[in-house]
GROMACS .gro file of C-alpha atoms in nm:
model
  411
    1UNK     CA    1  17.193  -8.264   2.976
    2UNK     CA    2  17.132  -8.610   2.875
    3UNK     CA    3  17.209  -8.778   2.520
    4UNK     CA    4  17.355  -8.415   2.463
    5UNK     CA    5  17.036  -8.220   2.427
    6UNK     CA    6  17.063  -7.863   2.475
    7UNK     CA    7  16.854  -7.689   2.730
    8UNK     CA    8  16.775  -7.397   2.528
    9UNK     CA    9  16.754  -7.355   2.144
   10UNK     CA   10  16.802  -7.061   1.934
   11UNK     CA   11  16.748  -7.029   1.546
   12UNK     CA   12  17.129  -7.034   1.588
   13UNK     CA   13  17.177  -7.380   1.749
   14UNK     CA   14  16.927  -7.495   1.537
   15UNK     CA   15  17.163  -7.455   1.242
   16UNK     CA   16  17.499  -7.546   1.409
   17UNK     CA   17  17.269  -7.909   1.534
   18UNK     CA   18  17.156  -7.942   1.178
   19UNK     CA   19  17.478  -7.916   1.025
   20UNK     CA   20  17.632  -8.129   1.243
   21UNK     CA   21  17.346  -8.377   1.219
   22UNK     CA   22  17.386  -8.375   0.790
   23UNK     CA   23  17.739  -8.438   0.850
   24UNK     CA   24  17.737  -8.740   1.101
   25UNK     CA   25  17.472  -8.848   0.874
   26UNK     CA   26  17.669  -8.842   0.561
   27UNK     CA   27  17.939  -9.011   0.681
   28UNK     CA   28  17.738  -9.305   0.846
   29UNK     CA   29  17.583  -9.365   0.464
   30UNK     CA   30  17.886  -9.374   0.310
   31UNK     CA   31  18.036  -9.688   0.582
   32UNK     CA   32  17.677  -9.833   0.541
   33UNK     CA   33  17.675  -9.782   0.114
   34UNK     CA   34  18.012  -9.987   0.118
   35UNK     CA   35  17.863 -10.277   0.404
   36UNK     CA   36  17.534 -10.294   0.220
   37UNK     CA   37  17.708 -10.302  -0.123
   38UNK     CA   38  17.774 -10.681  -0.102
   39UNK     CA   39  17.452 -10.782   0.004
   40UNK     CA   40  17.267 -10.628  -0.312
   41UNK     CA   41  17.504 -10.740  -0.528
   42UNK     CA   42  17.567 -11.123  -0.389
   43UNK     CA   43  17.265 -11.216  -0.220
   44UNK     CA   44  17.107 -11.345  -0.527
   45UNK     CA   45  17.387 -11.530  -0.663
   46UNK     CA   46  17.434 -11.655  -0.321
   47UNK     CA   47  17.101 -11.735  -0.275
   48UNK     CA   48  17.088 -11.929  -0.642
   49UNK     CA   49  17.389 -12.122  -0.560
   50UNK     CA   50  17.264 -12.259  -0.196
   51UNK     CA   51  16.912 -12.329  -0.276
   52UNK     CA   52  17.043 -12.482  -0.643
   53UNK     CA   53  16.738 -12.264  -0.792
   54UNK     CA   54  16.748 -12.018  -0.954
   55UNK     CA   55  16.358 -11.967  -0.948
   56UNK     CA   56  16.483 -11.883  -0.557
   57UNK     CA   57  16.745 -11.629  -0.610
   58UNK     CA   58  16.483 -11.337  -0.566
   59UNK     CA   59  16.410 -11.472  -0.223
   60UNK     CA   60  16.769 -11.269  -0.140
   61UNK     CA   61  16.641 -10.920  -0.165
   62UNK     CA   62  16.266 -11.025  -0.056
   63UNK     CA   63  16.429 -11.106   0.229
   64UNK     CA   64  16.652 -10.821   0.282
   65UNK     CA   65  16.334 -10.608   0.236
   66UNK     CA   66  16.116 -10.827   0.479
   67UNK     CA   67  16.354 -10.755   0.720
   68UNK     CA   68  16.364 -10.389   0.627
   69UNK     CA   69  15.970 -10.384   0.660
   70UNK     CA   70  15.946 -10.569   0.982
   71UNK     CA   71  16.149 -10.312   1.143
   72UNK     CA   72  16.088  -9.987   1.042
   73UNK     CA   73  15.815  -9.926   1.251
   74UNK     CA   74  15.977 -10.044   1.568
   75UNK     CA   75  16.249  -9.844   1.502
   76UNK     CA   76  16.031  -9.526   1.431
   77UNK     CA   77  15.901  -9.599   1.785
   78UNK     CA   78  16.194  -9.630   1.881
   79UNK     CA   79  16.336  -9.293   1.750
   80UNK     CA   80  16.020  -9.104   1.840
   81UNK     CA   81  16.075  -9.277   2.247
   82UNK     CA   82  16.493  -9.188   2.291
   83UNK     CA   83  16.594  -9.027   1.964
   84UNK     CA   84  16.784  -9.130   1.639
   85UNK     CA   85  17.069  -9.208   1.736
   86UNK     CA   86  16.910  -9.476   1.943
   87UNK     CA   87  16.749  -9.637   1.619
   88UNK     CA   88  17.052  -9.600   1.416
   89UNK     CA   89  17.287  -9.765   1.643
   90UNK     CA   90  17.065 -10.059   1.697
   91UNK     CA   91  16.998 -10.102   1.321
   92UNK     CA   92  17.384 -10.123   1.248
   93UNK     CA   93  17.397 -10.366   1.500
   94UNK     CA   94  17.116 -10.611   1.284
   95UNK     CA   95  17.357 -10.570   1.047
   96UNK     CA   96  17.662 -10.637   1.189
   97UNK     CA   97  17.494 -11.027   1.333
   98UNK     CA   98  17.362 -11.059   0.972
   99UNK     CA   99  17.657 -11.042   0.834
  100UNK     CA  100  17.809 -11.289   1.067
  101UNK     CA  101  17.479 -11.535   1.021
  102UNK     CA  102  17.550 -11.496   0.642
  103UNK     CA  103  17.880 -11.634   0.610
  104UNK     CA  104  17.828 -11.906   0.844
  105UNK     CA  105  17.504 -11.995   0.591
  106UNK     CA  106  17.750 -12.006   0.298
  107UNK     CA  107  17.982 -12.231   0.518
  108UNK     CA  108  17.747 -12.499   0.597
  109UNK     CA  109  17.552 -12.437   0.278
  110UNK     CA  110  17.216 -12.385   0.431
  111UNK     CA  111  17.001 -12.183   0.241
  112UNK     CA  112  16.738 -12.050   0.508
  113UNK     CA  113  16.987 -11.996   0.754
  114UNK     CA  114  17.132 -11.802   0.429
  115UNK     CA  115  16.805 -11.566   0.478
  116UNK     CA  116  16.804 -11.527   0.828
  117UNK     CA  117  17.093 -11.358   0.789
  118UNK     CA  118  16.989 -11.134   0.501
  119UNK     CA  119  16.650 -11.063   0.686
  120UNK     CA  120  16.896 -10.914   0.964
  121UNK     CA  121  17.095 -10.684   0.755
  122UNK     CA  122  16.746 -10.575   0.618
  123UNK     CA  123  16.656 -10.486   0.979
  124UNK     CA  124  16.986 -10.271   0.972
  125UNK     CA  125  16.890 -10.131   0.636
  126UNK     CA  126  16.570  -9.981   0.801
  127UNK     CA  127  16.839  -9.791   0.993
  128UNK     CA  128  16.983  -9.666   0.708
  129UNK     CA  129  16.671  -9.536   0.509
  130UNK     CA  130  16.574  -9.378   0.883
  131UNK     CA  131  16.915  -9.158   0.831
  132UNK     CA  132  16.715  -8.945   0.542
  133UNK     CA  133  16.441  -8.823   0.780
  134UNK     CA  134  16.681  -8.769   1.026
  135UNK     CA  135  16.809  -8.509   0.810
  136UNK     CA  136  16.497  -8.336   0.796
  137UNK     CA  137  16.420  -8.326   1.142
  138UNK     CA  138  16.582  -7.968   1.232
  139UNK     CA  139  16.548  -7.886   0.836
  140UNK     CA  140  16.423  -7.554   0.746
  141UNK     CA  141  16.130  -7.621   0.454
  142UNK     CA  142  16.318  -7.435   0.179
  143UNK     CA  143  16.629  -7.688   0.252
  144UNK     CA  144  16.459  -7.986   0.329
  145UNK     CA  145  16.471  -8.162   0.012
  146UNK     CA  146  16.841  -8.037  -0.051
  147UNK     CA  147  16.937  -8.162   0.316
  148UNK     CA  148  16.751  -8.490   0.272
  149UNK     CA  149  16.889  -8.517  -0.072
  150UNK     CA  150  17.248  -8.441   0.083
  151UNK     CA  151  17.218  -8.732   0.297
  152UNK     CA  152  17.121  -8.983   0.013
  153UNK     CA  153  17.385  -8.851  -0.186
  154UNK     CA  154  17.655  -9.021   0.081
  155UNK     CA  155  17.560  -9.323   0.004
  156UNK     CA  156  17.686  -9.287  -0.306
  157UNK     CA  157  18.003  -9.345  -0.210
  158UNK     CA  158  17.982  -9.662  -0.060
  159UNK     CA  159  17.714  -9.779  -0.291
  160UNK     CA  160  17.995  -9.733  -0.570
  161UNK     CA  161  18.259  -9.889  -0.369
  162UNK     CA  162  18.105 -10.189  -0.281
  163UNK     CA  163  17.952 -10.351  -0.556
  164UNK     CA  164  18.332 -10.301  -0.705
  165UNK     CA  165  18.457 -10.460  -0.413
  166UNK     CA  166  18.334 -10.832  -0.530
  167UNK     CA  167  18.662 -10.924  -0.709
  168UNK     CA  168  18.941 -10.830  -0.450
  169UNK     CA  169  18.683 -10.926  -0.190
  170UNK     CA  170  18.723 -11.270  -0.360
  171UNK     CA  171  19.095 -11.262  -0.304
  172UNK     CA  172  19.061 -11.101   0.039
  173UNK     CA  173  18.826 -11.391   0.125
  174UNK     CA  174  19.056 -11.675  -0.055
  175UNK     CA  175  19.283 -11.569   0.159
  176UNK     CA  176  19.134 -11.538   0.521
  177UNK     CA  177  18.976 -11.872   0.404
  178UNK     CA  178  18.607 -11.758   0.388
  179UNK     CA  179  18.354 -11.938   0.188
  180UNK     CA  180  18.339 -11.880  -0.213
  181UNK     CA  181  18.095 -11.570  -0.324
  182UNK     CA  182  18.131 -11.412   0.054
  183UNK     CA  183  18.466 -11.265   0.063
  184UNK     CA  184  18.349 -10.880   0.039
  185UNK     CA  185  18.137 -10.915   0.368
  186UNK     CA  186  18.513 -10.885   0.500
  187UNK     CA  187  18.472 -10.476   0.414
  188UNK     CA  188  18.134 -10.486   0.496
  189UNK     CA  189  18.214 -10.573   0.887
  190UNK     CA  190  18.481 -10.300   0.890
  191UNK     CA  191  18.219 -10.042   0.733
  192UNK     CA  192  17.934 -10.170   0.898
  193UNK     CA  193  18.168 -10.189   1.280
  194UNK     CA  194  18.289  -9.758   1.184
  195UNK     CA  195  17.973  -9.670   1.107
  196UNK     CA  196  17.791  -9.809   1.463
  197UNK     CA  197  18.076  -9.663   1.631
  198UNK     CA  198  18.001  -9.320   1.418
  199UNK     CA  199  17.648  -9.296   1.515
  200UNK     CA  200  17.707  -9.401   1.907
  201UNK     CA  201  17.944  -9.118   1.951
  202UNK     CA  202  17.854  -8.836   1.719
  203UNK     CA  203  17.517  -8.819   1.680
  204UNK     CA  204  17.496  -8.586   1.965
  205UNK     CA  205  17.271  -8.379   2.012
  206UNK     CA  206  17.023  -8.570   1.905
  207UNK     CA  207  16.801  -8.404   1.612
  208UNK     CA  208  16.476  -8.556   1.682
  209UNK     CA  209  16.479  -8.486   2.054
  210UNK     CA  210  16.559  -8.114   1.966
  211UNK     CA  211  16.262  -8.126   1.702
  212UNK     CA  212  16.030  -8.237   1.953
  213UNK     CA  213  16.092  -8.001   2.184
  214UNK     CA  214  16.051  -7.725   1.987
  215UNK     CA  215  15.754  -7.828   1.908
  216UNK     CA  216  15.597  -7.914   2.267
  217UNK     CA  217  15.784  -7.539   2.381
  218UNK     CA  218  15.778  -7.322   2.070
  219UNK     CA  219  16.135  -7.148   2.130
  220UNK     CA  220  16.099  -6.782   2.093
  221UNK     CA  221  16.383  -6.784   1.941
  222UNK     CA  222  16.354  -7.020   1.707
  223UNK     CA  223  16.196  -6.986   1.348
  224UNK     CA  224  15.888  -7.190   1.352
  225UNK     CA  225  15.621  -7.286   1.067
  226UNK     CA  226  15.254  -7.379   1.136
  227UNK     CA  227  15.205  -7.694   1.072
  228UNK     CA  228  14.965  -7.884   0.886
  229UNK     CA  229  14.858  -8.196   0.835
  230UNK     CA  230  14.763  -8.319   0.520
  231UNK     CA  231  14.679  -8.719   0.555
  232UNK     CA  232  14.596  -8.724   0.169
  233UNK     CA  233  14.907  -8.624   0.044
  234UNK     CA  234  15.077  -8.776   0.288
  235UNK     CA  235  14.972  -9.114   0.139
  236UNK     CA  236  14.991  -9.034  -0.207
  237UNK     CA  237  15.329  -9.001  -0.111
  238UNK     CA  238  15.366  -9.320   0.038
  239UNK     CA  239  15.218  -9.463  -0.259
  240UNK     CA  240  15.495  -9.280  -0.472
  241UNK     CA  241  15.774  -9.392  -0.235
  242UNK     CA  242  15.697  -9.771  -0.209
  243UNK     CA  243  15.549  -9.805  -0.586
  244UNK     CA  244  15.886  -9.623  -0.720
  245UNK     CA  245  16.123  -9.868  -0.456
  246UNK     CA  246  15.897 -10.193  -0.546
  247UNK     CA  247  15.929 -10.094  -0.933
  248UNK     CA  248  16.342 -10.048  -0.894
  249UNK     CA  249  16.406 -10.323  -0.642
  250UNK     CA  250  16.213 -10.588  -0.829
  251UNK     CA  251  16.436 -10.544  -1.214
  252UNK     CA  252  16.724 -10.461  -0.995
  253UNK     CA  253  16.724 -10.789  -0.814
  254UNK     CA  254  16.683 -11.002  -1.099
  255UNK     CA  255  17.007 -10.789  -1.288
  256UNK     CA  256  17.266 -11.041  -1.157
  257UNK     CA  257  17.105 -11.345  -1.229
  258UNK     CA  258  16.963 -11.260  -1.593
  259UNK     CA  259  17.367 -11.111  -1.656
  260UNK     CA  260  17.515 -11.408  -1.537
  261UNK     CA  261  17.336 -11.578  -1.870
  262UNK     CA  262  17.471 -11.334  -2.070
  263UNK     CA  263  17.827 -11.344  -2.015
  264UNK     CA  264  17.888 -11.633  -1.760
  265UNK     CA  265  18.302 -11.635  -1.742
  266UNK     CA  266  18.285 -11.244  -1.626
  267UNK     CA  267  18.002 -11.265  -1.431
  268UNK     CA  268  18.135 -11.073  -1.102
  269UNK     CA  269  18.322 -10.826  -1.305
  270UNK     CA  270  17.967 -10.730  -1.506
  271UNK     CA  271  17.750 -10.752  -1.219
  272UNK     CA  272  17.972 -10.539  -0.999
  273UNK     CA  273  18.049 -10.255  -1.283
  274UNK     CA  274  17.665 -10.237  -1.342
  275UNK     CA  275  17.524 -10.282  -0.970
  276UNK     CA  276  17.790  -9.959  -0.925
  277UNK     CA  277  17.671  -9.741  -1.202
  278UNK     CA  278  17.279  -9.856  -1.085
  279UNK     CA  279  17.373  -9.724  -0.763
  280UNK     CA  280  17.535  -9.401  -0.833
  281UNK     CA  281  17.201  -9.352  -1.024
  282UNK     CA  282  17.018  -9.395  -0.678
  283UNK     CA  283  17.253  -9.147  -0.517
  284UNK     CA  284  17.505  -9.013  -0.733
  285UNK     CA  285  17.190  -8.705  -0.812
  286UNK     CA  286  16.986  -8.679  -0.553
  287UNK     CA  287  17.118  -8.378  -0.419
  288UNK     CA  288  17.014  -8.209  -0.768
  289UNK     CA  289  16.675  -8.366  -0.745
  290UNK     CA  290  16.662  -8.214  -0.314
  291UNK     CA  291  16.715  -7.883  -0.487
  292UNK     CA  292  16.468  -7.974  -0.755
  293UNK     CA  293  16.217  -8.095  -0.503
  294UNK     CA  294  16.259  -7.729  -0.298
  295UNK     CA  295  16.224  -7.470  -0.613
  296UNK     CA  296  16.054  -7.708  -0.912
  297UNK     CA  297  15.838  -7.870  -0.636
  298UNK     CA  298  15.785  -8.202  -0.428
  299UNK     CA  299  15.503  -8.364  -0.689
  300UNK     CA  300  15.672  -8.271  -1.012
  301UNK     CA  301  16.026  -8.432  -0.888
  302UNK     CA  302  15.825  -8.692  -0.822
  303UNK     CA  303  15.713  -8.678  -1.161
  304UNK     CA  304  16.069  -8.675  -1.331
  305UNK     CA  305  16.102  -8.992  -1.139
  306UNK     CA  306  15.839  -9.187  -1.332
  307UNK     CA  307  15.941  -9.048  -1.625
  308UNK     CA  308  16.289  -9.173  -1.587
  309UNK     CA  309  16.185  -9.521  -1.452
  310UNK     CA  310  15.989  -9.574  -1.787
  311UNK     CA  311  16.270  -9.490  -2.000
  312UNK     CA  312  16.482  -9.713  -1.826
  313UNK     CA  313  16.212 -10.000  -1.863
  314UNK     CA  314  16.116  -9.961  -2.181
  315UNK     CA  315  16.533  -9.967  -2.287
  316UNK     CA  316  16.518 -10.299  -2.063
  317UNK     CA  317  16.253 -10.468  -2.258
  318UNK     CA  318  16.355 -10.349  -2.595
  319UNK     CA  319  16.711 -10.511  -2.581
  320UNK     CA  320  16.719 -10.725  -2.274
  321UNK     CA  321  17.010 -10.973  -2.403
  322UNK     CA  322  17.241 -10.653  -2.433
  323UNK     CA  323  17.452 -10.656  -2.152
  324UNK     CA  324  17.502 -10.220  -2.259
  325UNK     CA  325  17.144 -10.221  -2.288
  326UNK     CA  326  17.066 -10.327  -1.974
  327UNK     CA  327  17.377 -10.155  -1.754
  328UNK     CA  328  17.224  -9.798  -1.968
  329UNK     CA  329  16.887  -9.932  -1.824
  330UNK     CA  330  16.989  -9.998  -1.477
  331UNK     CA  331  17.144  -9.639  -1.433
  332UNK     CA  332  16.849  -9.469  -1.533
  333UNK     CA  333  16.635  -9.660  -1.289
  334UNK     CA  334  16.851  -9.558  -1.017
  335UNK     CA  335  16.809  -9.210  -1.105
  336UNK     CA  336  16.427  -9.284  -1.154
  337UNK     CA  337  16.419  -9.389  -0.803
  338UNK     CA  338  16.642  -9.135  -0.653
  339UNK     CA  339  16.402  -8.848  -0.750
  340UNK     CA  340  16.079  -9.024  -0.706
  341UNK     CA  341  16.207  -9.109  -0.356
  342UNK     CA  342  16.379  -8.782  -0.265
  343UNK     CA  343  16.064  -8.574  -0.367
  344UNK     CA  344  15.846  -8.833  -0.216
  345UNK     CA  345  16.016  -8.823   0.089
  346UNK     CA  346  16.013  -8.461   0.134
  347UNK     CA  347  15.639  -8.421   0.040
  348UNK     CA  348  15.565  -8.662   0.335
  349UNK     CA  349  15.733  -8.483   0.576
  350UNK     CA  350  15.624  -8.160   0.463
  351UNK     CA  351  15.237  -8.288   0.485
  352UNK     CA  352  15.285  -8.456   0.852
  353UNK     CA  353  15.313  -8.221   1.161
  354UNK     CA  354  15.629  -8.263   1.404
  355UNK     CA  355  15.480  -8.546   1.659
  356UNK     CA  356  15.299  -8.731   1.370
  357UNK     CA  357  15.650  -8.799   1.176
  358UNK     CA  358  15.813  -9.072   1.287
  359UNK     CA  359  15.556  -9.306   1.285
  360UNK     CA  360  15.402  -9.208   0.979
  361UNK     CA  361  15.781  -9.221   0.841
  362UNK     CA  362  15.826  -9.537   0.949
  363UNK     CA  363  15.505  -9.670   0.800
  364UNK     CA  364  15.616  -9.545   0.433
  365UNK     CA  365  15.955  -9.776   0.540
  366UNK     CA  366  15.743 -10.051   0.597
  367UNK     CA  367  15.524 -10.009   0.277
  368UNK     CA  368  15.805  -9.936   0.038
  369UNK     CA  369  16.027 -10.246   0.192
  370UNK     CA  370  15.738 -10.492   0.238
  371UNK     CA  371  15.639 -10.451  -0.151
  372UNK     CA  372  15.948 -10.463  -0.268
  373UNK     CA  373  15.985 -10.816  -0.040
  374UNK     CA  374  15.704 -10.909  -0.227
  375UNK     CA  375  15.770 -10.796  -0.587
  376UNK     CA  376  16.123 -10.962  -0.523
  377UNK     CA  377  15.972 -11.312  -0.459
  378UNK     CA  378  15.736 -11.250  -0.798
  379UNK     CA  379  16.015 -11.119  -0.997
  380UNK     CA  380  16.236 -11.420  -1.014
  381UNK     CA  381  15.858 -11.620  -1.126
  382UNK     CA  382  15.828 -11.381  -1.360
  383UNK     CA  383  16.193 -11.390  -1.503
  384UNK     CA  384  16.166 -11.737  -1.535
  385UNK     CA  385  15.798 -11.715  -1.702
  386UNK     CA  386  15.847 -11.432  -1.964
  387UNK     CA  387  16.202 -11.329  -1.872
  388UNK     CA  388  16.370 -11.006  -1.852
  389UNK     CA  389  16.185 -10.777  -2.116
  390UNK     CA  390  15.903 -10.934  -1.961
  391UNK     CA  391  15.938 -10.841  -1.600
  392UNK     CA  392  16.062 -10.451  -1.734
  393UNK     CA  393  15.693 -10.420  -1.862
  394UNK     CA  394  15.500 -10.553  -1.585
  395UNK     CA  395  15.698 -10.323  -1.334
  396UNK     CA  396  15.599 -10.071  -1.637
  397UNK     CA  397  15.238 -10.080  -1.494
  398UNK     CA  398  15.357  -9.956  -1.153
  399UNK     CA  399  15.473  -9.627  -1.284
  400UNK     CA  400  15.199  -9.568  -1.503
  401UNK     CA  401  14.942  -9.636  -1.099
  402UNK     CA  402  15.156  -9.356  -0.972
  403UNK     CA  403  15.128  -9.067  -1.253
  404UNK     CA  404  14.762  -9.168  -1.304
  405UNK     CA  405  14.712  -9.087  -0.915
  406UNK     CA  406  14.931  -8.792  -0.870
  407UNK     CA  407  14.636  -8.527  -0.827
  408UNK     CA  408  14.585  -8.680  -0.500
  409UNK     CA  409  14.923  -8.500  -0.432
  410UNK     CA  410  14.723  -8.149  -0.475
  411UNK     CA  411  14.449  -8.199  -0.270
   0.00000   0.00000   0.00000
């Protein structure tokens, strides 16, 4: 039996895989929430202090994204040739070199060398966003969204953790002698090293390889759902995915920057309390919006999600200089995003047969990461043209492209 497959499948072993599966999966989110933590909440300052521009500091997360986007798709090929846990060990591997390229940038204070390394970890975050699917590749369709939602929820954890980590990473880094503003990438090596080791072990079966062969055999014993494939939908939900991420990502990674104006002696303190509470907006709820997405319905969760995002920017460009304006409108466009991208999610899979998936999964990656690389890089123009309010409204017009087109959801 290699990689663990079974030889025969039952509706039983179906369950026992996918339980296991959400499991391994959960756990590998939260170690990659708490190694990814640092790099949303530091690249930007890092990225202002090396390049001594702060016109420059959205180049972080572009670049975290760019890397994100350019490997998605090999990664989907890669999971659709010898599995997930193929493409998930490799991606936490990216991130692992990254990590290591990023500290030596901040050492020699070289600024693209700086993004090389953050391009890397964004090649291991394309690992990451894989781990959703994964859970939906043995789901049944009335648990998909709460299994994919399941997943997400993990990374809660370490998407908390590690933005709250930037203070005693400081110490921790003071005192191992790493360079200033890079200290918690000490915790994200740990996380990042359990969570290859996690997936390389555990991940066994391996989900995808069972889905597929259901699917080439049709089990007799094993419940089974004609499939259809609804290319329409299936990019409305793209659309949904990447204009929700692009919308999020692009205030999100001008936060720090415009909050180190605000209150500049507590600047890693307010940064790291309100990168955490954004964050447990992404995840903290999205198993409430999987269930949502399975009984309300994939569109109209999709739905909530713009409605949420607009609340959240219109708060933002209302009262941009209040620092408890703008932590209020960072959580709610985590929780925007969380249900636009859980229901989005699940309404691609549900529209794409079996041996379509993958790919067309990892093309929605690559969409939703390569537009939020590029609304990164505009975003810190932006800041600097009509600042903070100003960017909240022009992401407004996103939100309002994605409710305008959501009959194409229908057809």
């Amino acid at each position: 039996m290699p990689d663990g497959e079974l030889l025969s499948t039952t509706a039983g072993d179906v369950a026992r895989i996918q339980r296991r599966t959400v499991g391994v999966l959960a756990a590998g989110q939260i170690l990659g929430g708490v190694a990814f933590g640092a790099t949303v909440s530091l690249g930007a300052l890092l990225a202002a202090d090396l390049s001594g521009e702060e016109s420059l500091s959205g180049f972080a997360t572009a670049s975290v994204t760019l890397g994100a986007a350019l490997c998605a798709i090999p990664l989907a090929r890669l999971a659709a040739a010898q599995g997930r846990r193929r493409a998930l060990t490799l991606g936490n591997l990216l991130a692992l070199v990254g990590i290591a390229v990023v500290i030596t940038s901040a050492a020699l204070r070289l600024f693209p060398l700086l993004l090389v390394g953050v391009i890397l970890i964004g090649a291991g975050n394309a690992g990451n966003l894989q781990s959703r699917f994964a859970a939906t590749d043995l789901s049944q369709p009335g648990r998909r969204g709460r299994d994919l939602g399941t997943v997400v929820w993990a990374t809660t954890v370490g998407g908390v953790v590690g933005p709250l980590m930037l203070t005693p990473g400081e110490a921790v880094g003071h005192w191992l002698g790493m360079p200033p503003l890079t200290g918690s990438y000490a915790f994200s090596i740990v996380a990042q090293t359990l969570a290859l080791t996690l997936y390389l072990v555990a991940l066994r079966p391996d989900p995808l390889k069972i889905a597929q062969r259901i699917a080439r055999t049709r089990d007799a014993g094993t419940q089974r759902i004609v499939e259809v494939d609804r290319p329409i939908v299936a990019r409305y939900a793209v659309f949904a995915v990447a204009g929700s991420h692009v919308t999020m990502a692009s205030v999100m990674a001008m936060t720090p920057v415009h909050l180190s104006h605000l209150d500049p002696r507590n600047v890693t303190t307010i940064v790291g309390v309100t990168i955490a509470l954004h964050v447990f907006g992404m995840y903290g709820l999205s198993p409430v919006f999987g269930i949502l997405a399975d009984r309300w319905g994939r569109l109209q969760t999709i739905l909530l999600g713009q409605a949420i995002l607009a609340a959240s920017l219109v708060t933002a460009a209302i009262a941009p200089n209040s620092p408890t304006a703008v932590l209020i409108a960072l959580l709610l466009l985590g929780l925007g995003w969380s249900a636009a991208t859980v229901g989005g999610a699940a309404l691609l899979t549900e529209a794409t047969p079996t041996e379509l998936r993958p790919l067309r999964q990892g093309r929605s990656d690559t969409a939703m990461t390569l537009s939020a690389a590029i609304g990164s890089v505009l975003a810190g123009g932006i800041l600097g043209l009509i600042g903070y309010g100003g960017l909240a409204l022009v992401a407004l017009t996103v939100v309002i492209a994605i409710t305008v087109l959501s009959p194409y959801a229908r057809r």
